[in-house]
Amino acid sequence: MSAVCCLCKPERWHDWRWQFRHRLRTIEQLGQVIKLTPEEEAALSQPNFVVGITPYFASLMDPEDPTCPIRRQAIPLAAEGASGPGTAADPLNEEGLSPVSRIIHRYPDRVVLLGTETCHTYCRHCTRRRRVGMVEKGLTRDELEGAVEYIAGRPEIRDVLISGGDPLTLANGQLDRILAKIRAVPHVEIIRIGTRAPVTNPYRITPDLVAVLKKYHPLWINVQFNHPKEITEASARACAALVDAGIPVGNQTVLLKGINDSVDVQKRLVQELLKLRIRPYYLYQCDLAKGIDHFRTPVARGIEIIEGLRGHTSGLAVPTFVIDAPGGGGKIPVSPQYVISQSPEKVVLRTYDGKIVEYPEPQF
Ligand SMILES: *Cc1c(COP(=O)(O)O)cnc(C)c1O
């Protein structure tokens, strides 16, 4: 029941460039694959909402159900025009923490390098929507030089995260150049890439790409699966190719109202991820970015989800629930409370299934 059956999966369906070039962007294009609601049509005619959806990701949409989790992540609603109290274009003060173009330096030993503003599919919940999709172009030679110079001049930087946009929209040759320059800095220990390609354009993970990536080990990849519906044969194959190349793959889920804000959905998601050898890393509380207020859930919901996972399923499947501090303080872990009381003699705790236990402190 592929929504794109009217396109009859053209010959080049499995070619990531074909997917990228044929991103669905207009009412007319999307109207051919799903039954748009009047609200979706109204939002799609807003020129300031950047829309782009690979035919592959669109094929996962339920053509009849406007609450479909794939649809809600990719097709805008009028609510994106609202700016709720406390929201900001740049809620994490990334621009303020950018010492040179395309570098964000928030923590002592690691930086983010923004490789591009382009994505295979633009997420409606994008926290960087102030710039992502606005101009579809990767970093320039000069910007790369400047960023690498910044990293090379600071021996404390041992971890570089290439993010965006989606760095895996860049061509293999350009990625190779970027990775080579970063890897040439002796104090950079690990390189990480943040990408949604395995989710939104899994055909991007080609043998040629993998051959480029594995030259730069230790290299880690973080993906963003938000719903079990995103796990398909194609996305599973893409992740397997990465893991088989020795690249540890982690997952960062954004907690999204009406999409994945239940224990049931999250439990299915994390269990499916372990089957793909992907380690759930973070569960993010939705940021205060302008235009994504309608995705926010109460913080208590995230805590409840972690509580519903811890002990109830494999410990490996339990991500850390974090709130990225408004203003730019970094990610703050928020956990259910298992410690009931603490004294010099003992700690009183509760188990995952609600039993009270005492742990005596050492008395010497
Ligand atoms: C998330 C983030 C990192 C990486 O954080 P980890 O907890 O190490 O994964 C680094 N820099 C910035 C600016 C970030 O937002």
Coordinates of C-alpha atoms and ligand atoms in Angstrom, one line a residue:
M1 CA 0.0 0.0 0.0
S2 CA 2.8 2.4 -1.0
A3 CA 1.5 5.9 -1.3
V4 CA 3.7 6.5 -4.3
C5 CA 2.3 3.5 -6.2
C6 CA 1.0 5.9 -8.8
L7 CA 4.6 6.7 -9.6
C8 CA 5.2 3.0 -9.9
K9 CA 8.6 3.1 -8.3
P10 CA 10.7 4.3 -11.3
E11 CA 13.8 2.5 -12.3
R12 CA 16.0 4.9 -10.4
W13 CA 14.0 4.6 -7.1
H14 CA 17.0 3.1 -5.3
D15 CA 19.4 5.8 -6.5
W16 CA 19.8 8.3 -3.7
R17 CA 20.4 11.2 -6.1
W18 CA 17.2 10.5 -7.9
Q19 CA 15.4 10.5 -4.5
F20 CA 17.1 13.8 -3.6
R21 CA 16.3 15.5 -6.9
H22 CA 12.7 14.3 -6.8
R23 CA 11.9 15.6 -3.3
L24 CA 8.2 16.5 -3.1
R25 CA 7.9 20.2 -2.3
T26 CA 4.5 21.4 -3.5
I27 CA 0.8 20.8 -2.9
E28 CA 0.5 19.4 -6.4
Q29 CA 3.3 16.9 -5.9
L30 CA 2.2 15.8 -2.5
G31 CA -1.5 15.7 -3.5
Q32 CA -0.5 12.9 -5.9
V33 CA 0.7 10.7 -3.2
I34 CA -1.6 11.5 -0.2
K35 CA -5.0 12.9 0.5
L36 CA -4.0 16.3 1.8
T37 CA -6.3 18.0 4.4
P38 CA -7.3 21.6 4.0
E39 CA -5.0 22.5 6.9
E40 CA -2.0 20.8 5.2
E41 CA -2.8 22.5 2.0
A42 CA -3.0 25.9 3.7
A43 CA 0.4 25.3 5.4
L44 CA 1.9 24.1 2.1
S45 CA 1.0 27.3 0.4
Q46 CA 3.0 29.3 3.0
P47 CA 6.2 30.4 1.2
N48 CA 8.2 30.6 4.4
F49 CA 7.8 26.9 5.4
V50 CA 10.6 24.9 3.8
V51 CA 9.3 21.6 2.5
G52 CA 11.2 18.8 0.9
I53 CA 10.4 15.1 1.2
T54 CA 12.1 12.2 -0.6
P55 CA 9.6 10.0 -2.5
Y56 CA 10.9 7.2 -0.3
F57 CA 9.9 8.9 2.9
A58 CA 6.6 10.0 1.3
S59 CA 6.0 6.3 0.5
L60 CA 5.9 5.6 4.2
M61 CA 3.0 8.0 4.7
D62 CA -0.5 6.8 5.3
P63 CA -2.4 8.6 2.4
E64 CA -5.7 8.6 4.4
D65 CA -4.6 9.4 7.9
P66 CA -3.5 12.9 8.8
T67 CA -2.2 11.7 12.1
C68 CA 0.3 9.4 10.5
P69 CA 3.7 9.9 12.3
I70 CA 5.6 10.1 9.0
R71 CA 3.2 12.7 7.7
R72 CA 3.4 14.8 10.8
Q73 CA 7.2 14.9 10.7
A74 CA 7.3 16.1 7.1
I75 CA 4.2 18.0 6.1
P76 CA 3.7 21.4 7.8
L77 CA 0.7 22.7 9.7
A78 CA -0.4 26.2 10.2
A79 CA 0.8 26.0 13.8
E80 CA 4.4 26.4 12.6
G81 CA 3.5 30.1 12.1
A82 CA 2.9 30.5 15.8
S83 CA 5.5 31.7 18.2
G84 CA 4.7 30.5 21.7
P85 CA 6.0 32.2 24.9
G86 CA 9.6 31.5 25.6
T87 CA 10.4 30.4 22.0
A88 CA 13.2 31.8 20.0
A89 CA 14.7 31.5 16.6
D90 CA 18.0 30.2 18.2
P91 CA 16.9 28.8 21.5
L92 CA 20.3 27.1 22.3
N93 CA 22.2 30.3 21.4
E94 CA 24.2 28.5 18.8
E95 CA 25.0 31.7 16.9
G96 CA 26.4 33.2 20.1
L97 CA 28.6 30.1 20.7
S98 CA 30.0 30.2 17.2
P99 CA 33.5 31.5 17.2
V100 CA 34.0 31.1 13.5
S101 CA 31.6 30.4 10.7
R102 CA 30.0 26.8 10.9
I103 CA 31.5 25.9 14.3
I104 CA 29.5 25.6 17.5
H105 CA 31.7 25.4 20.6
R106 CA 29.6 24.8 23.7
Y107 CA 31.5 22.1 25.6
P108 CA 35.2 22.0 26.6
D109 CA 36.4 19.1 24.5
R110 CA 34.2 18.9 21.5
V111 CA 32.6 21.0 18.7
V112 CA 29.9 20.8 16.1
L113 CA 30.8 21.5 12.5
L114 CA 27.8 22.5 10.4
G115 CA 28.5 20.8 7.1
T116 CA 25.5 22.0 5.1
E117 CA 22.0 23.5 5.4
T118 CA 20.5 20.9 3.1
C119 CA 18.5 17.8 4.1
H120 CA 17.0 14.8 2.3
T121 CA 13.7 15.6 4.0
Y122 CA 13.0 18.7 6.1
C123 CA 11.7 17.8 9.5
R124 CA 8.9 19.9 10.7
H125 CA 10.4 19.8 14.2
C126 CA 13.8 21.0 13.2
T127 CA 15.5 22.9 16.0
R128 CA 17.8 24.7 13.4
R129 CA 15.0 25.8 11.2
R130 CA 16.2 29.4 11.4
R131 CA 18.9 28.3 8.8
V132 CA 18.3 24.8 7.6
G133 CA 16.8 24.7 4.2
M134 CA 16.9 28.4 3.8
V135 CA 19.8 28.2 1.3
E136 CA 20.7 24.7 0.0
K137 CA 24.4 24.8 0.0
G138 CA 27.3 23.2 1.8
L139 CA 30.2 24.9 3.5
T140 CA 32.6 26.7 1.2
R141 CA 36.3 26.0 0.9
D142 CA 37.1 29.1 3.0
E143 CA 34.6 28.1 5.7
L144 CA 36.2 24.6 5.9
E145 CA 39.7 26.1 6.1
G146 CA 38.5 28.5 8.9
A147 CA 36.8 25.8 10.9
V148 CA 39.7 23.3 10.6
E149 CA 42.1 26.1 11.6
Y150 CA 40.0 26.8 14.7
I151 CA 40.0 23.1 15.6
A152 CA 43.7 22.7 14.9
G153 CA 44.5 25.6 17.1
R154 CA 42.8 24.1 20.2
P155 CA 44.4 20.9 21.5
E156 CA 41.5 20.5 23.9
I157 CA 39.1 19.6 21.0
R158 CA 39.2 15.8 20.8
D159 CA 35.7 15.2 19.3
V160 CA 34.3 16.8 16.2
L161 CA 30.6 16.3 15.3
I162 CA 29.7 16.9 11.7
S163 CA 26.0 18.0 11.6
G164 CA 23.9 20.4 9.6
G165 CA 21.4 20.1 7.8
D166 CA 22.3 16.6 6.8
P167 CA 26.0 16.1 6.0
L168 CA 25.1 13.0 4.0
T169 CA 23.5 15.2 1.4
L170 CA 27.1 16.2 0.4
A171 CA 28.8 14.3 -2.4
N172 CA 31.3 11.6 -1.4
G173 CA 34.2 13.7 -2.7
Q174 CA 33.3 16.7 -0.5
L175 CA 32.7 14.5 2.5
D176 CA 36.1 12.8 1.9
R177 CA 37.8 16.3 1.8
I178 CA 36.1 17.4 5.0
L179 CA 36.9 14.2 6.9
A180 CA 40.5 14.1 5.7
K181 CA 41.1 17.7 6.9
I182 CA 39.6 16.9 10.3
R183 CA 41.4 13.6 10.6
A184 CA 44.7 15.3 9.9
V185 CA 44.4 17.3 13.1
P186 CA 46.4 15.1 15.5
H187 CA 44.5 15.9 18.7
V188 CA 41.1 15.0 17.2
E189 CA 40.4 11.5 18.6
I190 CA 36.9 10.8 17.3
I191 CA 34.7 12.1 14.5
R192 CA 30.9 11.9 14.7
I193 CA 28.4 12.4 11.9
G194 CA 24.7 13.3 12.6
T195 CA 22.4 12.2 9.8
R196 CA 18.9 11.2 9.0
A197 CA 19.8 9.7 5.7
P198 CA 19.2 6.1 6.8
V199 CA 15.7 7.2 7.8
T200 CA 14.7 9.6 5.0
N201 CA 16.9 8.5 2.1
P202 CA 18.4 5.1 3.0
Y203 CA 19.8 4.6 -0.5
R204 CA 22.4 7.2 0.4
I205 CA 24.3 4.5 2.2
T206 CA 26.2 3.1 -0.8
P207 CA 29.3 0.9 -0.7
D208 CA 31.2 3.9 -2.1
L209 CA 30.1 6.1 0.8
V210 CA 30.9 3.4 3.4
A211 CA 34.4 3.1 1.8
V212 CA 34.9 6.8 2.4
L213 CA 33.7 6.8 5.9
K214 CA 35.7 3.8 7.1
K215 CA 38.9 5.5 6.1
Y216 CA 38.5 7.9 9.1
H217 CA 38.0 5.6 12.0
P218 CA 37.2 5.9 14.9
L219 CA 34.1 7.4 13.3
W220 CA 30.6 7.2 15.0
I221 CA 27.3 8.0 13.4
N222 CA 24.1 9.2 15.1
V223 CA 20.8 8.8 13.3
Q224 CA 17.3 10.0 14.2
F225 CA 14.6 7.4 14.1
N226 CA 11.5 8.8 15.8
H227 CA 8.9 6.1 15.2
P228 CA 8.9 2.3 14.5
K229 CA 7.2 3.0 11.2
E230 CA 10.5 4.4 9.9
I231 CA 12.2 1.0 10.3
T232 CA 11.9 -0.6 6.9
E233 CA 13.9 -3.2 4.9
A234 CA 15.7 -0.3 3.2
S235 CA 16.6 1.6 6.4
A236 CA 17.7 -1.7 8.1
R237 CA 20.0 -2.4 5.2
A238 CA 21.5 1.0 5.3
C239 CA 22.2 0.8 9.1
A240 CA 23.6 -2.7 8.7
A241 CA 26.1 -1.5 6.0
L242 CA 27.3 1.2 8.5
V243 CA 27.6 -1.2 11.4
D244 CA 29.3 -3.9 9.3
A245 CA 31.9 -1.3 8.4
G246 CA 32.7 -0.9 12.1
I247 CA 30.8 2.3 12.6
P248 CA 28.9 2.3 15.9
V249 CA 25.5 3.8 15.2
G250 CA 23.5 5.6 17.9
N251 CA 20.0 7.0 17.8
Q252 CA 18.7 10.4 18.9
T253 CA 15.0 10.5 19.1
V254 CA 13.1 13.8 19.5
L255 CA 10.1 13.5 21.8
L256 CA 7.2 14.7 19.7
K257 CA 3.6 15.3 20.7
G258 CA 1.1 13.0 18.9
I259 CA 3.9 11.2 17.1
N260 CA 5.9 9.2 19.7
D261 CA 4.9 10.5 23.1
S262 CA 3.9 7.2 24.6
V263 CA 5.7 4.3 26.4
D264 CA 4.3 1.9 23.9
V265 CA 5.7 3.6 20.8
Q266 CA 9.0 4.3 22.4
K267 CA 9.4 0.7 23.6
R268 CA 8.7 -0.7 20.2
L269 CA 11.1 1.8 18.7
V270 CA 14.0 1.1 21.0
Q271 CA 13.6 -2.7 20.8
E272 CA 13.5 -2.5 17.0
L273 CA 16.7 -0.3 17.1
L274 CA 18.6 -2.9 19.1
K275 CA 17.6 -5.5 16.4
L276 CA 19.5 -3.2 13.9
R277 CA 22.4 -3.0 16.3
I278 CA 21.7 0.6 17.0
R279 CA 22.1 1.9 20.5
P280 CA 19.4 4.4 21.7
Y281 CA 21.5 7.3 22.8
Y282 CA 19.4 10.4 23.6
L283 CA 15.7 11.1 23.9
Y284 CA 15.4 14.8 23.5
Q285 CA 12.8 17.1 25.1
C286 CA 11.6 19.3 22.2
D287 CA 13.6 22.6 22.0
L288 CA 12.0 26.0 22.3
A289 CA 12.6 26.8 18.6
K290 CA 10.0 29.1 17.0
G291 CA 7.5 27.2 15.0
I292 CA 7.7 23.8 16.8
D293 CA 5.8 24.6 19.9
H294 CA 2.9 22.3 18.9
F295 CA 5.3 19.3 19.2
R296 CA 6.2 20.0 22.8
T297 CA 5.2 17.6 25.5
P298 CA 5.3 18.2 29.3
V299 CA 8.7 17.2 30.7
A300 CA 6.8 14.6 32.9
R301 CA 6.0 12.7 29.7
G302 CA 9.7 12.0 29.0
I303 CA 10.3 11.0 32.5
E304 CA 7.3 8.6 32.4
I305 CA 8.7 7.1 29.2
I306 CA 12.1 6.4 30.7
E307 CA 10.4 4.9 33.7
G308 CA 8.4 2.7 31.4
L309 CA 11.5 1.4 29.8
R310 CA 14.1 1.1 32.6
G311 CA 13.8 -2.4 34.0
H312 CA 10.9 -3.3 31.7
T313 CA 13.2 -3.9 28.7
S314 CA 16.9 -4.3 28.0
G315 CA 19.1 -1.7 29.7
L316 CA 20.8 -1.2 26.3
A317 CA 17.6 0.0 24.9
V318 CA 17.1 2.8 27.4
P319 CA 18.3 6.3 26.1
T320 CA 19.2 9.2 28.3
F321 CA 16.3 11.7 28.4
V322 CA 17.8 15.2 28.0
I323 CA 16.7 18.8 27.9
D324 CA 19.0 21.1 25.9
A325 CA 19.3 24.1 28.2
P326 CA 17.6 27.2 26.8
G327 CA 20.2 29.8 26.3
G328 CA 23.0 27.3 25.5
G329 CA 24.0 25.6 28.7
G330 CA 24.2 22.1 27.1
K331 CA 22.2 18.9 27.5
I332 CA 20.9 18.2 30.9
P333 CA 19.9 14.6 31.8
V334 CA 16.4 14.3 33.4
S335 CA 15.6 11.0 35.1
P336 CA 12.9 9.4 37.1
Q337 CA 13.7 9.5 40.8
Y338 CA 14.6 6.1 42.2
V339 CA 16.3 7.4 45.4
I340 CA 13.6 7.9 48.1
S341 CA 15.9 9.1 50.9
Q342 CA 19.5 9.3 51.8
S343 CA 21.2 9.3 55.3
P344 CA 24.7 8.5 56.4
E345 CA 23.5 5.0 57.3
K346 CA 21.4 4.0 54.4
V347 CA 19.9 4.9 51.1
V348 CA 16.2 4.0 50.5
L349 CA 15.4 3.2 46.9
R350 CA 12.6 1.9 44.8
T351 CA 12.9 -0.8 42.2
Y352 CA 11.6 -0.4 38.6
D353 CA 8.4 -2.3 39.6
G354 CA 7.8 -0.2 42.8
K355 CA 9.3 -2.3 45.6
I356 CA 11.1 -0.3 48.4
V357 CA 14.6 -1.5 49.2
E358 CA 17.3 -0.3 51.6
Y359 CA 21.0 -0.1 50.7
P360 CA 23.2 0.2 53.8
E361 CA 26.1 2.7 53.4
P362 CA 29.6 1.6 54.4
Q363 CA 30.2 2.4 58.1
F364 CA 33.9 2.6 58.3
Ligands
LIG1 C1 24.8 17.9 21.4 C2 26.0 18.7 21.3 C3 27.3 18.1 21.4 C4 27.5 16.7 21.8 O1 27.0 16.3 23.0 P1 27.3 14.9 23.5 O2 26.5 14.8 24.8 O3 28.7 14.7 23.7 O4 26.7 13.9 22.5 C5 28.4 18.9 21.3 N1 28.2 20.2 21.0 C6 27.0 20.8 20.8 C7 27.0 22.3 20.5 C8 25.9 20.1 20.9 O5 24.7 20.6 20.8

